[in-house]
Structures are given as C-alpha cells and as structure tokens.
Coordinates of C-alpha atoms in Angstrom, one line a residue:
M1 CA 114.7 153.1 118.8
A2 CA 112.3 151.4 116.5
S3 CA 115.0 152.2 113.0
K4 CA 117.3 150.1 115.6
A5 CA 114.8 147.3 115.9
G6 CA 113.6 147.3 111.5
T7 CA 117.4 147.1 110.7
S8 CA 118.2 144.0 112.6
T9 CA 114.9 142.4 112.0
S10 CA 116.3 143.5 108.4
E11 CA 119.5 142.0 108.2
F12 CA 118.5 139.2 110.1
A13 CA 115.8 138.9 107.0
D14 CA 118.4 139.1 105.0
T15 CA 121.0 136.9 106.8
V16 CA 117.9 134.4 106.4
S17 CA 117.3 134.8 102.7
S18 CA 121.2 134.7 101.9
T19 CA 122.0 131.5 103.7
A20 CA 118.8 129.9 101.9
E21 CA 120.5 131.3 99.3
N22 CA 123.3 129.0 100.4
V23 CA 121.5 125.8 100.7
K24 CA 119.5 125.9 97.5
E25 CA 122.4 126.6 95.4
K26 CA 124.9 123.2 97.5
V27 CA 121.5 121.5 97.3
T28 CA 121.7 122.2 93.1
D29 CA 125.1 121.6 93.1
A30 CA 124.9 118.3 95.2
A31 CA 122.3 117.2 92.5
E32 CA 123.8 117.7 89.1
S33 CA 126.6 116.3 90.6
A34 CA 125.0 113.0 91.0
R35 CA 123.0 113.4 88.3
Q36 CA 126.5 113.6 86.6
R37 CA 127.9 109.7 88.7
V38 CA 125.6 108.3 87.6
S39 CA 125.0 109.2 83.8
E40 CA 129.2 107.9 84.2
V41 CA 128.1 104.7 85.9
G42 CA 124.9 104.5 83.2
K43 CA 127.7 104.6 80.4
Q44 CA 129.7 102.3 81.4
A45 CA 127.6 99.6 82.3
T46 CA 126.2 100.0 78.8
G47 CA 129.1 99.6 77.5
K48 CA 130.5 96.6 79.4
I49 CA 126.8 94.8 78.1
D50 CA 127.2 96.3 75.0
E51 CA 130.9 94.3 74.7
K52 CA 128.9 91.2 76.0
R53 CA 126.4 91.2 73.3
A54 CA 128.2 89.3 70.2
P55 CA 129.3 86.5 72.4
A56 CA 126.0 86.3 74.4
A57 CA 124.6 86.4 70.6
D58 CA 127.5 83.1 69.1
A59 CA 126.5 81.3 72.7
L60 CA 122.8 81.3 72.1
Q61 CA 123.4 80.3 68.3
N62 CA 125.2 77.1 69.2
A63 CA 122.6 76.0 71.7
A64 CA 120.6 76.2 69.3
S65 CA 122.3 74.9 66.3
T66 CA 122.5 71.6 68.5
L67 CA 119.2 71.5 69.5
H68 CA 119.0 72.0 65.8
E69 CA 121.1 67.8 65.4
R70 CA 120.1 66.7 68.5
A71 CA 116.4 66.8 67.7
E72 CA 116.4 63.7 65.7
D73 CA 117.0 61.9 68.8
L74 CA 115.1 62.8 71.4
P75 CA 112.7 60.5 73.0
G76 CA 108.9 61.2 73.0
G77 CA 108.0 60.9 69.2
E78 CA 108.0 64.2 66.9
T79 CA 106.6 66.2 69.1
V80 CA 109.3 67.1 71.2
R81 CA 111.1 66.5 68.1
S82 CA 108.4 70.0 66.9
V83 CA 109.5 71.4 70.2
A84 CA 112.8 71.0 69.9
H85 CA 113.0 72.6 66.2
S86 CA 110.8 75.1 67.5
A87 CA 113.1 76.0 71.0
A88 CA 116.2 75.8 68.6
D89 CA 114.0 78.6 65.8
K90 CA 114.0 81.4 68.7
L91 CA 117.4 80.6 70.5
E92 CA 118.0 81.4 66.7
S93 CA 115.8 84.8 66.6
T94 CA 116.6 85.4 70.3
A95 CA 120.1 85.5 69.3
G96 CA 119.2 88.0 65.7
Y97 CA 117.8 90.6 68.2
I98 CA 120.7 90.6 70.1
R99 CA 122.9 90.8 67.4
E100 CA 121.3 93.4 65.9
H101 CA 120.4 95.6 69.3
D102 CA 121.9 97.6 71.1
V103 CA 120.7 98.4 75.0
R104 CA 119.7 101.6 74.2
A105 CA 117.2 99.7 71.6
M106 CA 116.5 96.9 74.1
V107 CA 115.3 99.3 76.6
S108 CA 113.2 100.8 74.2
D109 CA 111.7 97.8 73.1
V110 CA 111.2 97.0 76.8
E111 CA 109.7 100.2 78.1
D112 CA 107.5 99.4 74.7
V113 CA 106.5 96.0 76.0
V114 CA 105.3 97.4 79.6
R115 CA 103.0 100.3 78.4
R116 CA 101.0 97.8 76.3
N117 CA 101.1 95.3 78.7
P118 CA 101.8 96.8 82.5
G119 CA 99.7 94.1 84.1
P120 CA 101.6 90.8 83.4
S121 CA 104.4 93.1 83.5
L122 CA 104.2 94.0 87.3
L123 CA 103.4 90.3 87.5
I124 CA 106.9 89.9 86.0
A125 CA 108.8 92.2 88.1
A126 CA 107.0 90.9 91.1
A127 CA 108.2 86.9 90.1
V128 CA 111.6 87.9 89.3
G129 CA 111.9 89.8 92.5
F130 CA 110.7 87.4 94.9
L131 CA 113.7 84.5 92.6
I132 CA 115.7 87.2 93.8
G133 CA 115.2 88.1 97.1
R134 CA 114.3 84.2 97.7
A135 CA 118.3 83.1 96.2
F136 CA 119.7 86.4 98.5
R137 CA 118.2 85.2 101.0
E138 CA 120.1 83.5 104.7
D139 CA 118.7 80.5 106.3

C-alpha cells in the first residue's frame, strides 16, 4: 500500500506542477498581450501628437508675432512693453522647440528636468493633479 500512496502523491505533485506551469504560461501570455496593446496605444498617441506639433508651433509663432506687434500699444509704460516682448520671445522659443523636437525627445527632456529637480517637479505634478481633479469634480 505504501507504493500506492507514493504513486498518488507523485501524481498529485505532477498535477499541481503541471497546473502551476499552465497558469504561469497563461499569465505570461496575458502580460505580453497587454504590453503589446499598451505599446500600440502609445505609438498611436505619439503619432497623433506628432501630427499636431506643426500646427501648435504655428499658433505659438502667430501669438508671439501678434504680441510683438501690439506691445508698443499697451498701456503701462516701458516695463509692460518689455514684459510683453519677453513673453513673445519665449513663445517664439517654444514654437521653435516644438518644431525641432519630436514627442520622444520632449519626453526625454522632461525626464531629465524631473531627475535634476525632483522636489519642484513633485510640487508641480501635485498642483496639476489638483487642478485636473478640481476641473472634473462634480459639485
């Protein structure tokens, strides 16, 4: 009888091992499938954002040009005109950056800034999260 019990235990262990292996394979397959889907969605989003880069850069450039043109007519003296021209210069710079860098380069630049300035980055992320939450909150 001892050999029969040993065989049953061995068969049970083999069944458990086989089942565990099947579960592991299914989890691995599901994880790979999810990774592929996420990757594809990411590629699609990157493509759509890249399509919008040129129009966004053009809009920023137009805003900068308008600000430069109208800066002289602003009330408040030289200080206000100087601030307006400075803001227009920043808009032009941003437009150039958007034209010259694709989404991956921009993400890489953001990651570098976050690594160099983790504290301020967390504060900005918290503030943006708060504002987004506030915008979607139902009162």
